[in-house]
Amino acid sequence: MPAADPLPPEPILHVDMDAFYASVHARDDPALKGVPLAVGGSGPRGVVMSASYEARAYGVRSAMPSARARRLCPDLTFVAPDFSRYKAESERVMEILFSFTPLVEQLSLDEAFLDVSGAARLFGEPAGIAARIRERVRTERDLICSVGIAPNKFLAKLASAKAKPDGICRVEKDAVRAFLDPLPVEDLWGVGEQTAAALGRLGVRTVAELRTLPGGVLQRALGPGLAGHLIDIAHGRDTRGVVVHEPAKQVSAEETFDTDLDAPAHIRRELLRLSERVARRLRSEGLAARTVTIKVRYANFSTITRSRTMAEPSDTGTRLYAAARVLYEALPPGRPRIRLLGVAATGLGLSASEQLRLDARPDPWRETSLAMDKVRRRFGPGAVAIAAIADAEPMPPNDTNEKTPVRRRRGRKT
DNA sequence: TCTGGGGTCCTCATCCTT
DNA sequence: TCTGAAGGATGAGGACCC
């Protein structure tokens, strides 16, 4: 029997689309080609979600407040985000990736990991596969992507960042340390502003410095979880495999208002709208939630969350709203005006129709919601909406789990 | 400078059950 | 019956990612 082909030493690819949202708009509208372009909210509280490379030349970056972006680049063109378009485009790109291997882990709309260790016989070495992926994305979708090639996911992701824009970067197994050592710690996955500042106080600015720091010192500064993670990745270790499908753990909707909200009736209406939005998404994915969390950001930017577990899982906006409203009503009076409201559903499981539970009681709200879904599918999303029931009384107590009342505890020290 | 939206994961406190 | 420990579930907040 012939010997099996040896596995490639760098079998993980990280494919990352370049300026994805902005590129989709520029591709589809000739007037936007080659101009400084930002996708995001252009209102007083908007931020940039994606910027073309022409805009980046002016210093415009994603997550930057739109007002600041406009100051940096007065000729900046803003377009509103269109997620249904990005989602459709993302599906086409993922089809290309899946044509090379079934081991594709989609991280977000614009990036994915591939394990190509088993694809060598069909498609050749990982570097060749990366080149073919880039070529097909360019010719079939008229879009640009960069690819990182490495022994594991964490290194592949760093490599694709290094490859940008429009390139390939391979981190060879024997050159991991040379690749990592000069990088600033901020480049590491899991190191944001706070962690970088904590490391800076220890005199650590590069990965080489991080690796030489005694483990005990790091643990005291960052806690055992994060310290262990950073020690591993500073050595280039990452044993996570490529996971093809992870079920969602949370479905949420939130909105920052152009002007802060104050009137309780208005706030309740917004909670209902957000609850409906979350419920529609739950139903579209065949899920139901047990726990409802509201998020409130006040005008002073302080943020609180309050959650409540219901007696039974639900996928109807009315039930989610009932729990959300109880949480809202329990907030202390005399609070500041509200800048942002959010509703999240967690504790997800299959919905009643998926479970076909014999003991399930018929839920009239659910029947109504399903009927409304049908109308929306047929006549469009705006065809039907819940009437102004926001000011109606909350659900009776047996609709929410009174065994787990809202508890308060001290805020965590930071 | 003035901070979006949709997520995941982690830590810690508290409650409840065994 | 009481007590304490251990561990799971829940709730709140924070950091981080794209």
Short mmCIF file of C-alpha atoms (C1' of nucleotides) in Angstrom, two decimals:
data_model
loop_
_atom_site.label_atom_id
_atom_site.label_comp_id
_atom_site.label_asym_id
_atom_site.label_seq_id
_atom_site.Cartn_x
_atom_site.Cartn_y
_atom_site.Cartn_z
CA MET A 1 0.00 0.00 0.00
CA PRO A 2 1.45 3.40 -0.90
CA ALA A 3 2.29 5.73 2.00
CA ALA A 4 -0.34 8.41 2.72
CA ASP A 5 0.52 11.94 1.63
CA PRO A 6 2.06 13.89 4.52
CA LEU A 7 -0.18 16.61 5.92
CA PRO A 8 0.87 20.13 4.94
CA PRO A 9 2.66 21.90 7.83
CA GLU A 10 0.52 25.02 7.32
CA PRO A 11 -2.98 23.71 6.59
CA ILE A 12 -5.11 26.61 7.89
CA LEU A 13 -6.24 29.45 5.64
CA HIS A 14 -7.87 32.65 6.82
CA VAL A 15 -9.74 34.40 4.03
CA ASP A 16 -10.62 38.01 4.72
CA MET A 17 -12.48 40.26 2.28
CA ASP A 18 -10.88 43.67 1.79
CA ALA A 19 -13.14 46.59 2.84
CA PHE A 20 -16.06 44.26 2.19
CA TYR A 21 -19.14 46.47 2.63
CA ALA A 22 -17.58 49.44 0.87
CA SER A 23 -16.31 47.23 -1.96
CA VAL A 24 -19.78 45.77 -2.60
CA HIS A 25 -21.24 49.29 -2.99
CA ALA A 26 -18.35 50.47 -5.17
CA ARG A 27 -18.64 47.41 -7.42
CA ASP A 28 -22.39 47.89 -7.97
CA ASP A 29 -22.38 51.67 -8.46
CA PRO A 30 -19.84 53.11 -10.92
CA ALA A 31 -20.23 56.55 -9.33
CA LEU A 32 -18.70 55.17 -6.11
CA LYS A 33 -15.65 53.57 -7.75
CA GLY A 34 -12.33 55.12 -6.78
CA VAL A 35 -13.84 57.71 -4.44
CA PRO A 36 -13.36 57.97 -0.65
CA LEU A 37 -16.35 55.96 0.53
CA ALA A 38 -17.67 55.13 3.99
CA VAL A 39 -20.49 52.75 4.90
CA GLY A 40 -22.28 53.69 8.07
CA GLY A 41 -24.66 56.11 9.72
CA SER A 42 -24.23 59.68 8.56
CA GLY A 43 -26.43 61.05 11.37
CA PRO A 44 -25.16 62.89 14.44
CA ARG A 45 -24.40 59.61 16.23
CA GLY A 46 -23.32 57.49 13.29
CA VAL A 47 -20.06 55.61 13.03
CA VAL A 48 -18.09 54.25 10.07
CA MET A 49 -18.63 50.52 9.57
CA SER A 50 -16.40 50.09 6.53
CA ALA A 51 -14.16 52.47 4.59
CA SER A 52 -12.71 52.17 1.09
CA TYR A 53 -8.94 52.33 0.77
CA GLU A 54 -9.32 55.79 -0.81
CA ALA A 55 -10.99 56.91 2.46
CA ARG A 56 -8.40 55.14 4.59
CA ALA A 57 -5.70 57.25 2.93
CA TYR A 58 -7.26 60.19 4.82
CA GLY A 59 -7.13 58.33 8.13
CA VAL A 60 -10.77 57.21 8.06
CA ARG A 61 -11.16 53.91 9.93
CA SER A 62 -14.02 51.62 10.86
CA ALA A 63 -15.66 52.31 14.26
CA MET A 64 -14.74 55.98 13.91
CA PRO A 65 -17.54 58.51 14.59
CA SER A 66 -18.91 59.73 11.26
CA ALA A 67 -18.49 63.38 12.25
CA ARG A 68 -14.78 62.85 12.79
CA ALA A 69 -14.44 60.93 9.52
CA ARG A 70 -16.04 63.86 7.70
CA ARG A 71 -13.61 66.28 9.31
CA LEU A 72 -10.67 64.13 8.17
CA CYS A 73 -12.06 63.76 4.65
CA PRO A 74 -14.55 66.50 3.64
CA ASP A 75 -15.21 64.77 0.28
CA LEU A 76 -16.17 61.51 1.98
CA THR A 77 -19.24 59.85 0.43
CA PHE A 78 -21.49 58.08 2.92
CA VAL A 79 -23.79 55.20 2.04
CA ALA A 80 -26.22 53.53 4.43
CA PRO A 81 -25.45 49.88 5.23
CA ASP A 82 -27.49 47.22 3.44
CA PHE A 83 -27.02 43.97 5.32
CA SER A 84 -29.27 41.86 3.12
CA ARG A 85 -26.97 42.69 0.21
CA TYR A 86 -23.81 41.83 2.18
CA LYS A 87 -25.39 38.60 3.34
CA ALA A 88 -26.25 37.55 -0.21
CA GLU A 89 -22.76 38.45 -1.41
CA SER A 90 -21.20 36.62 1.53
CA GLU A 91 -23.12 33.46 0.59
CA ARG A 92 -21.68 33.58 -2.94
CA VAL A 93 -18.14 33.97 -1.60
CA MET A 94 -18.65 31.13 0.88
CA GLU A 95 -19.81 28.89 -1.97
CA ILE A 96 -16.41 29.45 -3.57
CA LEU A 97 -14.65 28.52 -0.33
CA PHE A 98 -16.78 25.38 0.14
CA SER A 99 -15.82 24.25 -3.37
CA PHE A 100 -12.29 23.69 -2.03
CA THR A 101 -13.09 21.97 1.29
CA PRO A 102 -16.12 21.21 3.47
CA LEU A 103 -14.10 22.42 6.48
CA VAL A 104 -15.05 26.10 6.34
CA GLU A 105 -15.73 28.07 9.52
CA GLN A 106 -17.47 31.35 8.77
CA LEU A 107 -16.50 33.94 11.38
CA SER A 108 -18.55 36.83 10.06
CA LEU A 109 -19.97 38.02 6.75
CA ASP A 110 -16.50 38.79 5.38
CA GLU A 111 -14.09 36.22 6.78
CA ALA A 112 -13.64 32.50 7.23
CA PHE A 113 -11.15 29.84 8.25
CA LEU A 114 -10.49 26.85 6.00
CA ASP A 115 -8.74 23.62 6.92
CA VAL A 116 -7.24 22.44 3.63
CA SER A 117 -5.17 19.56 5.04
CA GLY A 118 -7.34 17.06 3.19
CA ALA A 119 -7.61 19.07 -0.02
CA ALA A 120 -3.99 18.75 -1.13
CA ARG A 121 -4.53 15.78 -3.40
CA LEU A 122 -7.31 17.53 -5.33
CA PHE A 123 -6.10 21.12 -5.33
CA GLY A 124 -2.40 21.09 -4.40
CA GLU A 125 -0.50 22.94 -1.69
CA PRO A 126 -2.26 25.49 0.59
CA ALA A 127 -0.45 28.38 -1.12
CA GLY A 128 -1.83 27.25 -4.47
CA ILE A 129 -5.33 26.93 -3.02
CA ALA A 130 -5.07 30.44 -1.56
CA ALA A 131 -4.08 31.83 -4.96
CA ARG A 132 -6.98 30.04 -6.67
CA ILE A 133 -9.47 31.32 -4.09
CA ARG A 134 -8.31 34.90 -4.63
CA GLU A 135 -8.49 34.50 -8.38
CA ARG A 136 -12.03 33.09 -8.29
CA VAL A 137 -13.27 35.75 -5.87
CA ARG A 138 -11.83 38.39 -8.19
CA THR A 139 -13.19 36.99 -11.46
CA GLU A 140 -16.53 35.60 -10.25
CA ARG A 141 -17.49 38.26 -7.67
CA ASP A 142 -15.36 41.23 -8.77
CA LEU A 143 -14.12 41.59 -5.18
CA ILE A 144 -10.73 41.45 -3.49
CA CYS A 145 -9.70 39.26 -0.58
CA SER A 146 -6.50 38.59 1.33
CA VAL A 147 -5.43 35.20 2.62
CA GLY A 148 -3.27 34.13 5.55
CA ILE A 149 -1.69 30.65 5.56
CA ALA A 150 -0.37 29.20 8.80
CA PRO A 151 -0.15 26.13 11.06
CA ASN A 152 -3.17 27.26 13.14
CA LYS A 153 -6.14 29.64 13.19
CA PHE A 154 -4.66 32.38 15.32
CA LEU A 155 -1.51 32.63 13.17
CA ALA A 156 -3.54 32.44 9.94
CA LYS A 157 -5.62 35.40 11.10
CA LEU A 158 -2.54 37.45 11.92
CA ALA A 159 -1.09 36.47 8.54
CA SER A 160 -4.15 37.66 6.59
CA ALA A 161 -3.99 40.99 8.41
CA LYS A 162 -0.35 41.22 7.34
CA ALA A 163 -1.33 40.33 3.76
CA LYS A 164 -3.79 43.21 3.42
CA PRO A 165 -4.62 44.73 1.06
CA ASP A 166 -4.91 42.27 -1.81
CA GLY A 167 -2.21 39.78 -0.85
CA ILE A 168 -1.16 36.43 0.57
CA CYS A 169 1.00 35.89 3.63
CA ARG A 170 2.32 32.52 4.74
CA VAL A 171 3.73 31.89 8.21
CA GLU A 172 5.94 28.82 7.99
CA LYS A 173 5.99 26.41 10.89
CA ASP A 174 9.70 27.01 11.50
CA ALA A 175 9.37 30.79 11.38
CA VAL A 176 6.54 31.36 13.85
CA ARG A 177 8.69 33.01 16.51
CA ALA A 178 10.39 35.35 14.05
CA PHE A 179 6.94 36.34 12.74
CA LEU A 180 5.41 36.95 16.17
CA ASP A 181 8.26 38.56 18.12
CA PRO A 182 8.24 42.09 16.67
CA LEU A 183 4.43 42.42 16.63
CA PRO A 184 2.83 44.87 19.08
CA VAL A 185 0.66 43.11 21.67
CA GLU A 186 -2.38 44.98 20.32
CA ASP A 187 -2.18 42.76 17.22
CA LEU A 188 -3.00 39.68 19.31
CA TRP A 189 -6.53 38.29 19.37
CA GLY A 190 -8.06 39.23 22.72
CA VAL A 191 -5.89 42.27 23.39
CA GLY A 192 -7.91 45.45 23.18
CA GLU A 193 -7.43 48.88 24.66
CA GLN A 194 -7.75 47.84 28.32
CA THR A 195 -5.52 44.77 28.13
CA ALA A 196 -2.89 46.63 26.11
CA ALA A 197 -2.83 49.36 28.77
CA ALA A 198 -2.46 46.75 31.54
CA LEU A 199 0.42 45.14 29.66
CA GLY A 200 1.96 48.56 29.05
CA ARG A 201 2.03 49.13 32.81
CA LEU A 202 4.14 45.95 33.04
CA GLY A 203 6.50 47.31 30.39
CA VAL A 204 5.22 44.87 27.78
CA ARG A 205 4.71 46.24 24.29
CA THR A 206 5.72 43.44 21.92
CA VAL A 207 5.01 39.72 21.73
CA ALA A 208 8.68 38.96 22.47
CA GLU A 209 8.41 40.93 25.72
CA LEU A 210 5.13 39.21 26.56
CA ARG A 211 6.68 35.77 26.19
CA THR A 212 9.52 36.55 28.61
CA LEU A 213 7.17 37.85 31.32
CA PRO A 214 6.80 35.42 34.27
CA GLY A 215 3.42 33.68 34.16
CA GLY A 216 2.59 34.66 37.75
CA VAL A 217 2.99 38.37 37.01
CA LEU A 218 0.69 38.09 34.00
CA GLN A 219 -1.91 36.16 36.01
CA ARG A 220 -2.02 38.76 38.75
CA ALA A 221 -2.44 41.54 36.20
CA LEU A 222 -5.01 39.93 33.88
CA GLY A 223 -6.53 36.94 35.67
CA PRO A 224 -5.80 33.29 34.95
CA GLY A 225 -8.04 32.95 31.90
CA LEU A 226 -6.68 35.77 29.81
CA ALA A 227 -3.10 35.21 31.03
CA GLY A 228 -3.16 31.57 29.94
CA HIS A 229 -4.59 32.52 26.57
CA LEU A 230 -1.93 35.18 25.98
CA ILE A 231 0.94 32.89 27.01
CA ASP A 232 -0.28 30.29 24.52
CA ILE A 233 -0.60 32.63 21.60
CA ALA A 234 2.68 34.41 22.40
CA HIS A 235 4.25 30.99 21.76
CA GLY A 236 2.19 30.58 18.61
CA ARG A 237 0.11 27.80 20.17
CA ASP A 238 -3.56 27.41 19.20
CA THR A 239 -5.17 23.98 19.26
CA ARG A 240 -8.68 25.05 18.17
CA GLY A 241 -9.92 23.21 15.14
CA VAL A 242 -12.00 24.59 12.30
CA VAL A 243 -15.64 24.27 13.40
CA VAL A 244 -18.05 24.21 10.48
CA HIS A 245 -21.24 25.32 12.20
CA GLU A 246 -21.77 26.86 15.64
CA PRO A 247 -25.41 27.37 16.62
CA ALA A 248 -26.27 30.92 17.70
CA LYS A 249 -26.27 31.54 21.46
CA GLN A 250 -27.98 34.90 21.38
CA VAL A 251 -30.24 36.97 19.14
CA SER A 252 -30.42 40.69 19.85
CA ALA A 253 -31.51 44.04 18.46
CA GLU A 254 -30.50 47.44 19.72
CA GLU A 255 -30.74 51.02 18.58
CA THR A 256 -29.10 54.30 19.41
CA PHE A 257 -31.56 57.17 19.03
CA ASP A 258 -30.68 60.45 17.34
CA THR A 259 -32.21 62.22 20.35
CA ASP A 260 -32.39 60.74 23.83
CA LEU A 261 -35.72 59.23 24.94
CA ASP A 262 -37.54 60.37 28.05
CA ALA A 263 -41.26 59.67 27.74
CA PRO A 264 -42.15 56.21 29.17
CA ALA A 265 -44.74 55.59 26.44
CA HIS A 266 -42.14 56.24 23.77
CA ILE A 267 -39.61 53.97 25.51
CA ARG A 268 -42.18 51.17 25.78
CA ARG A 269 -42.99 51.50 22.07
CA GLU A 270 -39.32 51.14 21.23
CA LEU A 271 -38.99 48.10 23.49
CA LEU A 272 -41.95 46.52 21.71
CA ARG A 273 -40.44 47.26 18.30
CA LEU A 274 -37.09 45.73 19.32
CA SER A 275 -38.82 42.70 20.88
CA GLU A 276 -40.73 42.15 17.64
CA ARG A 277 -37.53 42.37 15.63
CA VAL A 278 -35.79 39.79 17.83
CA ALA A 279 -38.82 37.49 17.78
CA ARG A 280 -39.06 37.59 13.98
CA ARG A 281 -35.44 36.49 13.75
CA LEU A 282 -35.99 33.73 16.30
CA ARG A 283 -38.94 32.40 14.31
CA SER A 284 -37.06 32.62 11.02
CA GLU A 285 -34.38 30.37 12.54
CA GLY A 286 -36.82 28.02 14.28
CA LEU A 287 -35.62 29.09 17.74
CA ALA A 288 -37.25 30.12 21.00
CA ALA A 289 -35.67 31.91 23.96
CA ARG A 290 -36.01 31.45 27.71
CA THR A 291 -34.23 34.56 28.90
CA VAL A 292 -34.82 38.17 27.91
CA THR A 293 -32.23 40.86 28.60
CA ILE A 294 -32.74 44.57 28.17
CA LYS A 295 -29.83 46.93 27.70
CA VAL A 296 -30.17 50.59 28.56
CA ARG A 297 -27.54 53.19 27.80
CA TYR A 298 -28.23 56.52 29.46
CA ALA A 299 -27.40 59.97 28.11
CA ASN A 300 -24.21 59.96 30.24
CA PHE A 301 -23.16 56.77 28.39
CA SER A 302 -23.41 54.58 31.49
CA THR A 303 -24.90 51.23 30.50
CA ILE A 304 -26.87 48.67 32.45
CA THR A 305 -28.40 45.30 31.57
CA ARG A 306 -31.25 43.52 33.32
CA SER A 307 -32.41 40.03 32.51
CA ARG A 308 -35.31 37.76 33.33
CA THR A 309 -35.97 34.11 32.65
CA MET A 310 -39.46 33.19 31.50
CA ALA A 311 -41.40 30.16 32.67
CA GLU A 312 -41.49 28.84 29.11
CA PRO A 313 -39.42 29.53 26.01
CA SER A 314 -41.03 31.87 23.51
CA ASP A 315 -40.52 33.21 20.01
CA THR A 316 -43.26 35.86 20.00
CA GLY A 317 -42.62 39.56 20.27
CA THR A 318 -45.49 39.99 22.69
CA ARG A 319 -44.02 37.57 25.23
CA LEU A 320 -40.51 38.95 24.86
CA TYR A 321 -41.91 42.46 25.23
CA ALA A 322 -43.83 41.48 28.37
CA ALA A 323 -40.58 40.37 30.04
CA ALA A 324 -38.68 43.39 28.69
CA ARG A 325 -41.33 45.73 30.00
CA VAL A 326 -41.24 44.22 33.50
CA LEU A 327 -37.47 44.77 33.51
CA TYR A 328 -37.86 48.35 32.30
CA GLU A 329 -40.55 49.17 34.87
CA ALA A 330 -38.26 47.86 37.65
CA LEU A 331 -35.54 50.42 36.89
CA PRO A 332 -35.14 53.09 39.55
CA PRO A 333 -37.10 56.30 38.97
CA GLY A 334 -35.42 59.63 38.34
CA ARG A 335 -32.94 58.12 35.92
CA PRO A 336 -31.26 60.05 33.08
CA ARG A 337 -32.67 60.12 29.56
CA ILE A 338 -32.05 57.08 27.38
CA ARG A 339 -29.63 57.10 24.47
CA LEU A 340 -29.80 53.41 23.49
CA LEU A 341 -32.21 50.54 24.04
CA GLY A 342 -31.57 46.88 23.32
CA VAL A 343 -33.43 43.61 23.67
CA ALA A 344 -31.59 40.29 23.61
CA ALA A 345 -32.85 36.71 23.71
CA THR A 346 -30.66 33.98 25.21
CA GLY A 347 -31.14 30.45 26.49
CA LEU A 348 -32.00 29.47 22.93
CA GLY A 349 -33.55 26.16 21.93
CA LEU A 350 -35.75 24.79 19.21
CA SER A 351 -39.11 26.53 19.02
CA ALA A 352 -42.39 24.76 19.89
CA SER A 353 -43.20 24.00 16.27
CA GLU A 354 -39.76 22.45 15.88
CA GLN A 355 -40.09 20.36 19.01
CA LEU A 356 -43.64 19.18 18.31
CA ARG A 357 -44.19 18.98 22.03
CA LEU A 358 -47.33 17.08 22.88
CA ASP A 359 -47.93 19.00 26.08
CA ALA A 360 -47.53 22.44 24.54
CA ARG A 361 -50.42 24.78 25.23
CA PRO A 362 -51.63 26.67 22.15
CA ASP A 363 -50.34 30.23 22.30
CA PRO A 364 -52.66 32.72 20.55
CA TRP A 365 -49.86 35.29 20.24
CA ARG A 366 -47.72 32.73 18.50
CA GLU A 367 -50.49 31.90 16.02
CA THR A 368 -50.89 35.61 15.33
CA SER A 369 -47.15 36.08 14.87
CA LEU A 370 -46.90 33.19 12.44
CA ALA A 371 -49.82 34.59 10.45
CA MET A 372 -48.10 37.99 10.36
CA ASP A 373 -44.87 36.35 9.16
CA LYS A 374 -46.83 34.85 6.27
CA VAL A 375 -48.28 38.23 5.34
CA ARG A 376 -44.82 39.82 5.45
CA ARG A 377 -43.36 37.12 3.25
CA ARG A 378 -46.11 37.69 0.71
CA PHE A 379 -46.53 41.48 0.76
CA GLY A 380 -43.23 42.76 2.19
CA PRO A 381 -41.83 43.59 5.63
CA GLY A 382 -43.96 46.69 6.14
CA ALA A 383 -47.26 45.02 5.24
CA VAL A 384 -48.35 44.34 8.79
CA ALA A 385 -47.36 45.39 12.30
CA ILE A 386 -48.52 45.00 15.87
CA ALA A 387 -50.91 47.83 16.78
CA ALA A 388 -49.91 50.26 19.50
CA ILE A 389 -50.14 47.77 22.35
CA ALA A 390 -47.08 49.15 24.02
CA ASP A 391 -49.16 50.92 26.60
CA ALA A 392 -51.26 47.89 27.40
CA GLU A 393 -50.82 46.17 30.74
CA PRO A 394 -47.90 43.73 31.04
CA MET A 395 -48.54 39.99 30.81
CA PRO A 396 -49.99 38.30 33.89
CA PRO A 397 -47.35 37.05 36.34
CA ASN A 398 -47.54 33.41 35.27
CA ASP A 399 -46.06 34.38 31.92
CA THR A 400 -42.72 35.20 33.46
CA ASN A 401 -40.80 33.16 35.94
CA GLU A 402 -41.43 34.61 39.37
CA LYS A 403 -38.99 32.10 40.88
CA THR A 404 -36.15 34.21 39.53
CA PRO A 405 -36.89 37.81 40.40
CA VAL A 406 -34.51 40.52 39.29
CA ARG A 407 -31.60 40.58 41.66
CA ARG A 408 -29.16 43.38 42.09
CA ARG A 409 -25.53 43.15 42.94
CA ARG A 410 -22.67 45.53 43.16
CA GLY A 411 -21.12 46.60 39.88
CA ARG A 412 -17.90 44.84 39.16
CA LYS A 413 -14.77 46.78 40.04
CA THR A 414 -12.66 47.82 37.09
"C1'" DT B 1 -13.03 62.53 19.78
"C1'" DC B 2 -17.17 61.11 21.67
"C1'" DT B 3 -18.24 56.81 21.05
"C1'" DG B 4 -23.08 51.68 16.16
"C1'" DG B 5 -24.89 47.10 16.04
"C1'" DG B 6 -24.62 42.27 16.59
"C1'" DG B 7 -22.30 39.08 18.64
"C1'" DT B 8 -18.96 35.85 22.02
"C1'" DC B 9 -16.66 34.87 26.12
"C1'" DC B 10 -15.10 35.64 30.77
"C1'" DT B 11 -15.45 36.82 35.69
"C1'" DC B 12 -17.74 37.38 39.78
"C1'" DA B 13 -21.76 37.29 43.06
"C1'" DT B 14 -25.70 35.07 44.56
"C1'" DC B 15 -29.19 31.61 44.91
"C1'" DC B 16 -30.57 26.94 45.01
"C1'" DT B 17 -30.02 22.05 45.30
"C1'" DT B 18 -27.73 18.03 46.78
"C1'" DT C 1 -33.12 18.87 61.94
"C1'" DC C 2 -29.28 21.68 61.21
"C1'" DT C 3 -24.99 22.99 58.95
"C1'" DG C 4 -21.55 23.51 55.57
"C1'" DA C 5 -19.36 22.47 51.17
"C1'" DA C 6 -19.64 21.92 46.35
"C1'" DG C 7 -21.38 22.81 42.08
"C1'" DG C 8 -24.82 24.31 38.71
"C1'" DA C 9 -27.86 28.01 37.20
"C1'" DT C 10 -28.71 32.65 36.86
"C1'" DG C 11 -27.77 37.55 36.60
"C1'" DA C 12 -24.77 41.65 35.82
"C1'" DG C 13 -21.02 43.81 33.84
"C1'" DG C 14 -16.97 44.22 31.04
"C1'" DA C 15 -13.68 43.36 27.26
"C1'" DC C 16 -13.29 42.21 22.84
"C1'" DC C 17 -14.26 41.12 17.84
"C1'" DC C 18 -15.94 42.38 13.03
#
